[in-house]
Coordinates of C-alpha atoms and ligand atoms in Angstrom, one line a residue:
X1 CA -22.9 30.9 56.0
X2 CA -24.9 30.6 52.8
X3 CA -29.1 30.2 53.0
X4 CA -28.3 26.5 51.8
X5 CA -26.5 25.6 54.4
X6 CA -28.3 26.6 57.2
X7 CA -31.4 25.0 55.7
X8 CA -29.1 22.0 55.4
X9 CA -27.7 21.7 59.4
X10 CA -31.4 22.3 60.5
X11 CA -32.8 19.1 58.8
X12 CA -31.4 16.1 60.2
X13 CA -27.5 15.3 59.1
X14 CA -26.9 11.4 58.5
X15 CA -23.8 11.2 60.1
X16 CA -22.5 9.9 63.4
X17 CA -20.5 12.7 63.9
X18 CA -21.2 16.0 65.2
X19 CA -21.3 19.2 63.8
X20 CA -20.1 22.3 65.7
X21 CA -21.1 26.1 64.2
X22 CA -19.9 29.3 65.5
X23 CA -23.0 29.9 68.0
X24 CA -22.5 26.5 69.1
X25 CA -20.7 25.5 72.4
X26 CA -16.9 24.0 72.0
X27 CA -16.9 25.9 68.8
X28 CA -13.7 28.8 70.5
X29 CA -12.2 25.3 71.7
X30 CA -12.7 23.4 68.3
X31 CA -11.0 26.1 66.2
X32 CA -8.2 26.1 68.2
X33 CA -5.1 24.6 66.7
X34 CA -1.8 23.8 68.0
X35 CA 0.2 27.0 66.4
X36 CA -1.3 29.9 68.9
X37 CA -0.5 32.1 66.3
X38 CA -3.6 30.8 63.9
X39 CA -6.8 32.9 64.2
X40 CA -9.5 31.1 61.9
X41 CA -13.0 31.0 61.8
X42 CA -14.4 28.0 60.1
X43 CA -18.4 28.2 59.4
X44 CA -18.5 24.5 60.3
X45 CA -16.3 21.9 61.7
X46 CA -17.8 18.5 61.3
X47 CA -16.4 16.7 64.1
X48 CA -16.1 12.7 62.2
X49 CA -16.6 9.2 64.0
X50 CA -16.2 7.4 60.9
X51 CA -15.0 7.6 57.0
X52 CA -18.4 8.5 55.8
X53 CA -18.9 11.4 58.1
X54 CA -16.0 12.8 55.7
X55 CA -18.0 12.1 52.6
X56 CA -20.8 13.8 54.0
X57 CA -18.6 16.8 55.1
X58 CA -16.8 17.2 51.5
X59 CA -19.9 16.7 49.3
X60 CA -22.1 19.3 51.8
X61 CA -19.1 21.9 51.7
X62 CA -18.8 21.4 47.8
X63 CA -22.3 21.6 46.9
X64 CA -22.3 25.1 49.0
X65 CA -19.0 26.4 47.5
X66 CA -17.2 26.8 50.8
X67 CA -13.5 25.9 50.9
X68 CA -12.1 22.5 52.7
X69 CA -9.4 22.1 55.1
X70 CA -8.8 18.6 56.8
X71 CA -7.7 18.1 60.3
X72 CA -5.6 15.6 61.5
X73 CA -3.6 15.9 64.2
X74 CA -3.7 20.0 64.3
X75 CA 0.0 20.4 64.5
X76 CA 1.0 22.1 60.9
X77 CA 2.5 25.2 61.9
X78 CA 1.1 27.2 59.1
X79 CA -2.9 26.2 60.9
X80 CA -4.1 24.8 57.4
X81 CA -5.8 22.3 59.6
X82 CA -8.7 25.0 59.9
X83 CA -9.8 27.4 57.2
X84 CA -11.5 30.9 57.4
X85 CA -15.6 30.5 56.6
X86 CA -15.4 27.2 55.2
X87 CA -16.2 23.2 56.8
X88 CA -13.4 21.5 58.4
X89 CA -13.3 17.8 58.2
X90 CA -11.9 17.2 61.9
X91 CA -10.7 13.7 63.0
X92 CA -10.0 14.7 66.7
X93 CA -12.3 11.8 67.8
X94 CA -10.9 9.3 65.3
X95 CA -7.7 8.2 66.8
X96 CA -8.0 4.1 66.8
X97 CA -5.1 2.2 66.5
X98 CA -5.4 -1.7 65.7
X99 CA -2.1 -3.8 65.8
X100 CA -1.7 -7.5 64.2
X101 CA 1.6 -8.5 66.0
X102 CA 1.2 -11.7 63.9
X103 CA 1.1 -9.7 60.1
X104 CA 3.3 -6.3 61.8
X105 CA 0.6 -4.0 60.4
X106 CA -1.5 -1.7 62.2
X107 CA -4.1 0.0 61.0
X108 CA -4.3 4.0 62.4
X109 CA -7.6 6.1 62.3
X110 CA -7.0 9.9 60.5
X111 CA -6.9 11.5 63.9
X112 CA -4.5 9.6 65.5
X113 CA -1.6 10.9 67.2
X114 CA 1.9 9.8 67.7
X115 CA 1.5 8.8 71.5
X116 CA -1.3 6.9 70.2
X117 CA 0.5 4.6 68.0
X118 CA 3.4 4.0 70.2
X119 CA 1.1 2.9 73.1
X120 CA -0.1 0.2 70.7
X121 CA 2.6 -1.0 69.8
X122 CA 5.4 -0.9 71.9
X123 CA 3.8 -3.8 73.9
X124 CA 4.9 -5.7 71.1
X125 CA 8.8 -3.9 70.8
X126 CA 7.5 -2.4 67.6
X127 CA 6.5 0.9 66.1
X128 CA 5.6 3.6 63.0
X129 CA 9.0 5.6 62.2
X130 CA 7.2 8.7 63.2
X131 CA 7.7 11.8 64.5
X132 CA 9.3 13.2 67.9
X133 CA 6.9 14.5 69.5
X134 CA 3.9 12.6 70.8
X135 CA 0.9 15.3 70.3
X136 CA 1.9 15.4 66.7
X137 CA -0.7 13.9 64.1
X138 CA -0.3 10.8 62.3
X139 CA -2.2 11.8 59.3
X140 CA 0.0 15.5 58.4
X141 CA 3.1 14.2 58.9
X142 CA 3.1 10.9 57.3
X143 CA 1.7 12.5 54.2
X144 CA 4.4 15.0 54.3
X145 CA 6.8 12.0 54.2
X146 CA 8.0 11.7 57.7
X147 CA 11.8 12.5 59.6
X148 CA 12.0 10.9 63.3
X149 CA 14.1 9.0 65.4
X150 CA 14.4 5.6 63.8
X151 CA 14.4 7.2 60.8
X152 CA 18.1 5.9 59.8
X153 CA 17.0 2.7 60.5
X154 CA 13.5 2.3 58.8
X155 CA 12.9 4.9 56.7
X156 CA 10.7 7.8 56.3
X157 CA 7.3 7.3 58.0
X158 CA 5.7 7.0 54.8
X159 CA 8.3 4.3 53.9
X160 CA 6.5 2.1 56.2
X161 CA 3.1 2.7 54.4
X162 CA 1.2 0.1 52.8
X163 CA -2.3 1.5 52.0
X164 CA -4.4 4.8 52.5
X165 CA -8.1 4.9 52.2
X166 CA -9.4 8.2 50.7
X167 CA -12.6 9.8 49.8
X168 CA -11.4 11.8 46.9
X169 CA -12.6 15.5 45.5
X170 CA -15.7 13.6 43.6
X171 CA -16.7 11.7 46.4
X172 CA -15.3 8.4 45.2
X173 CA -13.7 6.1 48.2
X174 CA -10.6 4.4 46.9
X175 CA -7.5 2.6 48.6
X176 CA -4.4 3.3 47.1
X177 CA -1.4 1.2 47.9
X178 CA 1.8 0.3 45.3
X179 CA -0.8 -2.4 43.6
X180 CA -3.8 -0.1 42.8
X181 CA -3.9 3.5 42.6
X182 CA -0.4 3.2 42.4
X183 CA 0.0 6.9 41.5
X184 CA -2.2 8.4 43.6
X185 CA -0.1 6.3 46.4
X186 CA 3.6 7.6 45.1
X187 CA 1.9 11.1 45.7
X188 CA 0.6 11.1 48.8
X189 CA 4.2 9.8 50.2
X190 CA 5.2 13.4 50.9
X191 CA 2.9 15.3 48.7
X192 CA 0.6 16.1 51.9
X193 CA -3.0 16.4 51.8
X194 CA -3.5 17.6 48.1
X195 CA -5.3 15.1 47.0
X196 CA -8.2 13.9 49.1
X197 CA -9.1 13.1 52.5
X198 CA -7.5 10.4 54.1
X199 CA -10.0 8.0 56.2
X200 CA -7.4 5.2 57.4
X201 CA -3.9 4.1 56.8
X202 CA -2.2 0.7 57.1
X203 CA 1.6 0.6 58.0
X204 CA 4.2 -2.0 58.5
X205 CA 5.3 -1.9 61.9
X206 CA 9.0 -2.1 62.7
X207 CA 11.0 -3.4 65.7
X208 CA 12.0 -0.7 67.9
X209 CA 12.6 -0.7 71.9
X210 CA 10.4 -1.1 74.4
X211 CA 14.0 0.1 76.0
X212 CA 16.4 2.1 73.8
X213 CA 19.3 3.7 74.7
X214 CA 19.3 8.2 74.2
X215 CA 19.3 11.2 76.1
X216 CA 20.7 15.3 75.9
X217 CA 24.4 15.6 76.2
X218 CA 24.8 19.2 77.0
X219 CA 27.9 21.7 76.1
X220 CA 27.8 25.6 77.0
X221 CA 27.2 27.7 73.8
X222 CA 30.8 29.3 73.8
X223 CA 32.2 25.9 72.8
X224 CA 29.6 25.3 70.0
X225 CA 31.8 25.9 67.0
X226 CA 33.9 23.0 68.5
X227 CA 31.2 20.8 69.8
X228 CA 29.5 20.9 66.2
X229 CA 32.7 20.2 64.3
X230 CA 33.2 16.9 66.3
X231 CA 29.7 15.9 66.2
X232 CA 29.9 16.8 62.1
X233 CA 32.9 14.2 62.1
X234 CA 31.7 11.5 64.7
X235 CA 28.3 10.8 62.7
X236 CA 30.0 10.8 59.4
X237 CA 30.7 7.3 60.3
X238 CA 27.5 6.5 62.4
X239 CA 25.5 3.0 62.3
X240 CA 21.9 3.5 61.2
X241 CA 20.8 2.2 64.6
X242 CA 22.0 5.7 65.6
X243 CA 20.9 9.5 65.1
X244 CA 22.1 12.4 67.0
X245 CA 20.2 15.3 66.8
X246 CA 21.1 18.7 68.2
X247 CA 19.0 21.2 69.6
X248 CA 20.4 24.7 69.9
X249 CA 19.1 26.9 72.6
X250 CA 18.6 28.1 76.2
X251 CA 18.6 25.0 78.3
X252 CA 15.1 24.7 79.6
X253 CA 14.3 23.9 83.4
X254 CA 13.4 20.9 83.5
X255 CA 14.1 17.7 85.4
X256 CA 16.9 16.4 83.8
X257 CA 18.5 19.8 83.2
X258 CA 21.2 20.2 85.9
X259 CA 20.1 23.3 88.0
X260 CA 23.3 25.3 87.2
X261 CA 22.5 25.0 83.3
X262 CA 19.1 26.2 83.2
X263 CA 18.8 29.3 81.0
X264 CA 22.4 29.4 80.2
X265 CA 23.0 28.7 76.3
X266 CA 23.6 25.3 75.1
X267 CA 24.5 22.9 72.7
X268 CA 22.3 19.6 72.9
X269 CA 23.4 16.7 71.0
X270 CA 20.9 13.9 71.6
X271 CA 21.4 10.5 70.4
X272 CA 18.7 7.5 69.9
X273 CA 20.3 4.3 69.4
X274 CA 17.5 1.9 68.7
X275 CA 19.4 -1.2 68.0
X276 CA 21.0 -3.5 71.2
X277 CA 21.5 -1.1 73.8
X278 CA 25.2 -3.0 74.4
X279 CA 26.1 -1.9 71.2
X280 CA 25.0 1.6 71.5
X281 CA 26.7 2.2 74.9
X282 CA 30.1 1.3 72.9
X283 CA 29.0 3.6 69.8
X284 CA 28.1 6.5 72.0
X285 CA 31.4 6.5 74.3
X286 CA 33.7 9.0 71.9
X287 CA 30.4 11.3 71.9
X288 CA 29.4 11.3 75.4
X289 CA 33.6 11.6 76.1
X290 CA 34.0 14.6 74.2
X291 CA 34.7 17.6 76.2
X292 CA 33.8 16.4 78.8
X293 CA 30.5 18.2 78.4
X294 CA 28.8 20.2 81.0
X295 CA 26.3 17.1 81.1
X296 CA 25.4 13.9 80.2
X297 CA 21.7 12.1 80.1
X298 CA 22.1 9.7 78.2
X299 CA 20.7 6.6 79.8
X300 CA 18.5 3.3 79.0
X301 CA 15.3 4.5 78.9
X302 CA 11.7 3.3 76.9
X303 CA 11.1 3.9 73.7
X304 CA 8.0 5.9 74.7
X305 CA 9.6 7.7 77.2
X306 CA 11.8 9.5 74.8
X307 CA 9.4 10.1 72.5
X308 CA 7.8 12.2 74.7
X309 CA 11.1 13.9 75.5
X310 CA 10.4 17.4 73.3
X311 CA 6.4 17.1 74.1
X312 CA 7.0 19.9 77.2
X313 CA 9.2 22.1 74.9
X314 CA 6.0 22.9 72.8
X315 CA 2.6 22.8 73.9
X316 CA -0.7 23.6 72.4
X317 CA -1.0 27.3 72.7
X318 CA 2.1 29.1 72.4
X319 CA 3.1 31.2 69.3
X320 CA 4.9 29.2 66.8
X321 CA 6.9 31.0 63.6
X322 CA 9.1 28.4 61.7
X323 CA 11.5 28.3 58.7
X324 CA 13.5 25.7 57.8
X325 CA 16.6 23.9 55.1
X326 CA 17.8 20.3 54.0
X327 CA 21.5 20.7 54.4
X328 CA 24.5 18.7 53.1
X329 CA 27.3 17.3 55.7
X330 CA 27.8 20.5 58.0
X331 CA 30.8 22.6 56.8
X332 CA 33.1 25.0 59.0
X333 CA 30.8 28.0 57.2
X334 CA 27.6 26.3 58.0
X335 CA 28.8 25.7 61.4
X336 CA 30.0 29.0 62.0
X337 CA 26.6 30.4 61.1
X338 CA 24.8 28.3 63.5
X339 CA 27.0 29.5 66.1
X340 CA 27.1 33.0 65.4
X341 CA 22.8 33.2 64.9
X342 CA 21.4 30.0 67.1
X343 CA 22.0 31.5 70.3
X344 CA 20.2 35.3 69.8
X345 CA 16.5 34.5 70.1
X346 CA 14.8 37.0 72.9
X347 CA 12.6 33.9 73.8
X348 CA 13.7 31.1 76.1
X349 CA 11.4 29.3 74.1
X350 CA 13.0 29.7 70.9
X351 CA 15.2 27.1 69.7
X352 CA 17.3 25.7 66.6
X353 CA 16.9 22.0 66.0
X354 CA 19.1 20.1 63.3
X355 CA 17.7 16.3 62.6
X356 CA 19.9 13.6 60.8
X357 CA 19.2 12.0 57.9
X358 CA 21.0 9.8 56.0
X359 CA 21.2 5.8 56.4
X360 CA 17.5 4.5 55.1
X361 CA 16.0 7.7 54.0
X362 CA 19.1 8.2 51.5
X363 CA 19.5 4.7 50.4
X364 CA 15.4 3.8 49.2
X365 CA 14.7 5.0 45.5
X366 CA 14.2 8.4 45.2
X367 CA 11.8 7.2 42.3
X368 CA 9.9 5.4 45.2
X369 CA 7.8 8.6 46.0
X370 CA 6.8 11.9 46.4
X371 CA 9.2 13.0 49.1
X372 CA 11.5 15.5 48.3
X373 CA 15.4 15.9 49.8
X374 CA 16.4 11.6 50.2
X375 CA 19.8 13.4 50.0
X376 CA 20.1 15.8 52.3
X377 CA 22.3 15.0 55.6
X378 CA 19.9 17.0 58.2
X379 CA 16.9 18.8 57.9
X380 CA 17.1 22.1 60.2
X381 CA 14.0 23.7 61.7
X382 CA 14.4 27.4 63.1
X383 CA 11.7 27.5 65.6
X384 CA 10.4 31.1 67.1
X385 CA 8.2 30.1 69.6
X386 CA 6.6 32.4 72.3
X387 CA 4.6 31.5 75.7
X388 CA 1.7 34.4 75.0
X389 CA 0.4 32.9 72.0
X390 CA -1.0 36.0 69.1
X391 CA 0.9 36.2 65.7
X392 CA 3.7 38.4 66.4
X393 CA 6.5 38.2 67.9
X394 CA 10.7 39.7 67.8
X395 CA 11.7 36.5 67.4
X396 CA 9.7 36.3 63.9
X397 CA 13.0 38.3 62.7
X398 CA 15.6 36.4 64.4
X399 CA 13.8 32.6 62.5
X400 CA 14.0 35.2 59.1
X401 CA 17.8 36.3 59.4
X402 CA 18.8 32.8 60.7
X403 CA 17.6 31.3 57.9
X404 CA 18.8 33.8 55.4
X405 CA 22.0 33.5 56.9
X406 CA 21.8 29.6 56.0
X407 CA 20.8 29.6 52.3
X408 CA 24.3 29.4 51.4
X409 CA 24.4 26.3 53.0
X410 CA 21.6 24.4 52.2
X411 CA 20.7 22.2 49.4
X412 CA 17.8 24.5 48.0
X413 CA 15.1 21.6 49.3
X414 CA 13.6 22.1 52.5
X415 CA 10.4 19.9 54.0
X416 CA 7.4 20.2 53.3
X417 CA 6.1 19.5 56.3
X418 CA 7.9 22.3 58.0
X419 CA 6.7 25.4 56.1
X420 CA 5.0 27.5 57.3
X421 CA 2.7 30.2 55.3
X422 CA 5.2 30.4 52.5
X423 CA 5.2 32.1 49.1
X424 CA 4.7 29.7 46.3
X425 CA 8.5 29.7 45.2
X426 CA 9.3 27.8 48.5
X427 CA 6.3 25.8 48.2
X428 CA 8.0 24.6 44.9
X429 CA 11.4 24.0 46.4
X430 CA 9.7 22.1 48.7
X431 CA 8.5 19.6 46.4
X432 CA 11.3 19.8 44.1
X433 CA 12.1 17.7 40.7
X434 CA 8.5 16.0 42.0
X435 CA 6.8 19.1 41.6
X436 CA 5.4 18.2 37.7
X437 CA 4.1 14.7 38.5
X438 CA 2.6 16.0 41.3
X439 CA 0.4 18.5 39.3
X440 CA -0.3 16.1 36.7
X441 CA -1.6 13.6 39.4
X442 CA -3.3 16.8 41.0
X443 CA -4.8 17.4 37.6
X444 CA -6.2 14.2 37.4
X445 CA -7.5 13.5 41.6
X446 CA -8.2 16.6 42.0
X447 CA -8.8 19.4 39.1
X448 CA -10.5 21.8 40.9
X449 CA -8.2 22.2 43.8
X450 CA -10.8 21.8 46.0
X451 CA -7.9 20.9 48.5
X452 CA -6.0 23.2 48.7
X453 CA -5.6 24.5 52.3
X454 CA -2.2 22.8 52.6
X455 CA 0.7 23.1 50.9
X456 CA -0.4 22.9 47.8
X457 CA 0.2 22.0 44.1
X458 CA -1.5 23.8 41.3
X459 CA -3.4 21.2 38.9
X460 CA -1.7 20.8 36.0
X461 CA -2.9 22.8 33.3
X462 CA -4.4 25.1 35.8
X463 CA -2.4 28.8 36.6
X464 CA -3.9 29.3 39.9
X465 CA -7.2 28.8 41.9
Ligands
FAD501 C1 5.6 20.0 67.8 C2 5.8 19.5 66.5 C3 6.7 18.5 66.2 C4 6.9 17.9 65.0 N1 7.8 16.9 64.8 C5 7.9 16.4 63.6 C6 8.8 15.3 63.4 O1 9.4 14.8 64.3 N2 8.9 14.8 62.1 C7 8.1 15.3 61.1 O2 8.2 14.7 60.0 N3 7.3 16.3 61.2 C8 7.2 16.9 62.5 N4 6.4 17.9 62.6 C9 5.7 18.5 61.5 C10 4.5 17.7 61.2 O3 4.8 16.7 60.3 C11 3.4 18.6 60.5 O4 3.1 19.7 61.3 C12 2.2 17.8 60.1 O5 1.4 18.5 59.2 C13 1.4 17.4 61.4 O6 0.3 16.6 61.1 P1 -1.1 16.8 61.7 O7 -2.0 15.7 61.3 O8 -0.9 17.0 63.2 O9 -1.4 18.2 61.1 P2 -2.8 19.0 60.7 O10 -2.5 20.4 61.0 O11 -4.0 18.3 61.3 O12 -2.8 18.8 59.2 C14 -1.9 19.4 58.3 C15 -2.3 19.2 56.9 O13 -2.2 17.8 56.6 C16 -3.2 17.4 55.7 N5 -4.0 16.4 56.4 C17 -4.1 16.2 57.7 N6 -5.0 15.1 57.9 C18 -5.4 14.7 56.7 C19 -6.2 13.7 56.2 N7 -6.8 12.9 57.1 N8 -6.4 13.6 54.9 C20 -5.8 14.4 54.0 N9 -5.0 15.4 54.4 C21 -4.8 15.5 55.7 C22 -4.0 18.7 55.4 O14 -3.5 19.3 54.2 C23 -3.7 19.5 56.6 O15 -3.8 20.9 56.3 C24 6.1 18.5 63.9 C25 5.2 19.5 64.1 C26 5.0 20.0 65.4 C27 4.1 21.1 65.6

């Protein structure tokens, strides 16, 4: 830490927030993120109850030269919520939600998580199109675009956005919707956190639940080449009410897992339909018929509960490597791939998840923003993921070959919010044809790259900071 700053966190700090050092109390706790795999040691985190304690944060860490990295909900796997010897602006204690049922807007505080938002507002049957698991953060994900559930139906999560406040590299506060900033609001639609710190976001709320009708239906892993092939072919004509995602991997032992099952290899297809649950029992009958598969959960069920669904599969803690493609309508190649390499993790943990896109997503304006990969029919996430926590792992290769395996068969995009610690030519894919607005807007918010522990764009104009 420099003399400066010392000198400046003994005098009095004007914010309401707290600031936590390395010889303080909570700090081991405080640096902790949710990827067990991330060893950082920030000199400060400055722990905000309101926007200002942000301003504070950025202008102390910039007049002292020490990086920045912005926390939301902790949850990106490559741990760029916390940086090593620099300040962390940390909304952990930030995570108010307000609803107007009247309006369907809600206003979400930078720390919120998804659990957060749904509890406020399912009581009115709506919600965000967010993500699918309920410790993830609002802010990271929504800025990365956004894949979920209701996706098909609504949108990307940052679809749904209709303003973000932001205290930007200079200090300056702005909001940025489509009328004013209108730029700086196409590029934070999925160009993530490169261009300031987020204090608040305003979303339109869509109807959803409270009941919906979803749940694993479960086929042994010798039958997956079959079992994908039909599910390939039954969503090529799905509703947008409906998407079936499918989790490769060792069936975990929980609950709802029949006892016989647990541990053995499986294919997971798991449908949501959020429309009339009526409808959606008559949609899902070829699916849940096929096979017959070794087991079906699929049932009526809240909104929230199945949200929380995937919460168990991945806590806090464990070691997380991931790697990940936009792919095109599964072929027989792709499909053989998956079933050949899915299965061959050494941890139980482990898993392969394909989400499905399409419907909403595909059919807004790629112009509209930032986000990269409209097109792509799934997004697939290779997950290495290991109980002990620590950075290494076997299973770090398996993610590595799996995914080489499956460049022939992707698109060349991937999402942004699903890379890891990359190298910058991924980075780039990433962001795709958007990649030179988003420097020039970079360039312009942000010229120093004073953000820039995220996935992040080079100002225009600028080689490399
Ligand atoms: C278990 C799990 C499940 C997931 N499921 C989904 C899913 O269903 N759909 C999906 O789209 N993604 C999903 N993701 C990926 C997720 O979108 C990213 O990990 C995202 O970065 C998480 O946001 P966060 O706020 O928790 O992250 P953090 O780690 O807190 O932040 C990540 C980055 O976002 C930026 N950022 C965060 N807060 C702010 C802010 N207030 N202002 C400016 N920049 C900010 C910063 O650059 C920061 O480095 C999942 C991740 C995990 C770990």
């Amino acid at each position: 830490m420099t003399e400066r700053m010392t000198e400046l966190l003994e005098t009095k700090t004007p914010i309401r927030g707290r600031l936590i050092r390395p010889t303080d109390a909570g700090y081991e706790d405080a640096r902790q993120v949710w990827n067990g795999a991330i060893d950082r040691r920030p000199v400060l985190i400055v722990r905000c109850r309101e926007g200002a304690d942000a301003e504070w944060a950025l202008r102390h860490a910039r007049q002292n030269g020490l990086p920045v990295a912005i926390r939301g909900g902790g949850h990106n796997v490559a741990g760029s919520a916390v940086c090593d010897g620099g300040v962390v602006i940390d909304f952990t204690e930030m995570r108010g939600v307000e609803v107007d049922p009247s309006r369907q807007v809600a206003r979400v505080q930078p720390g919120a998580l998804w659990g957060d938002c749904d509890q406020a507002t399912q009581p009115h049957g709506l919600t965000i199109p967010g993500g699918i698991v309920t410790h993830t953060g609002v802010a990271g994900l929504t800025l990365g675009g956004g894949i979920g559930w209701a996706m098909r139906k609504h949108g990307l999560t940052s679809d749904s956005l209709l303003s973000v406040d932001m205290v930007l590299a200079d200090g300056s506060r702005v909001r940025a919707s489509h009328d004013s900033e209108s730029d700086l609001f196409w590029a934070v639609q999925g160009g993530g956190g490169n261009f300031g710190v987020a204090t608040g976001f305003e979303f339109r709320l869509r109807p959803v639940g409270p009941e919906i009708l979803a749940g694993p239906i479960l086929h042994r892993a010798d039958r997956a080449a079959e079992v994908l092939r039909f599910y390939r072919d039954f969503i090529a004509g799905a509703p947008d009410e409906l998407a079936v995602f499918v989790n490769l991997r060792l069936a975990p032992a929980f609950d709802w897992v029949p006892a016989e099952l647990r541990g053995a290899p499986v294919v997971m297809l798991i449908p949501c339909y959020v429309g009339h649950v009526e409808t959606g029992e008559r949609v899902l009958r070829p699916l849940r018929r096929f096979g017959p598969p070794a087991a079906d959960v699929v049932k009526r069920k809240l909104w929230t509960a199945h949200q929380g669904m995937f919460d168990a599969s991945v806590p806090h803690g464990w070691g997380y490597y991931w790697k990940s493609h936009f792919l095109p309508p599964l072929t027989d190649a792709c499909i053989d791939v998956l079933a050949e390499w899915a299965f061959q993790p050494a941890s139980p943990a482990s898993y392969t998840l394909l989400f499905h896109m399409g419907g909403e997503v595909e059919r807004q304006h790629d112009a509209l923003s930032a986000f990269s990969g409209r097109g792509a029919a799934h997004a697939i996430n290779i997950n290495g993921a290991w109980t002990a926590g620590g950075p290494s792992h076997p299973d770090i290769e398996w993610v590595r070959a799996q995914w080489e395996a499956l460049v022939p068969h992707s698109t060349g995009g991937l999402y942004v919010n699903f890379l890891g610690n990359e190298d910058e030519a991924l980075v780039r894919a990433a962001y795709g044809s958007k990649y030179s607005r988003l420097a020039e807007i970079k360039a312009r918010y942000d010229p120093q790259n004073v953000f820039r522990a995220n996935q992040n764009i080079a100002p225009a104009g600028l080689a490399s900071l």
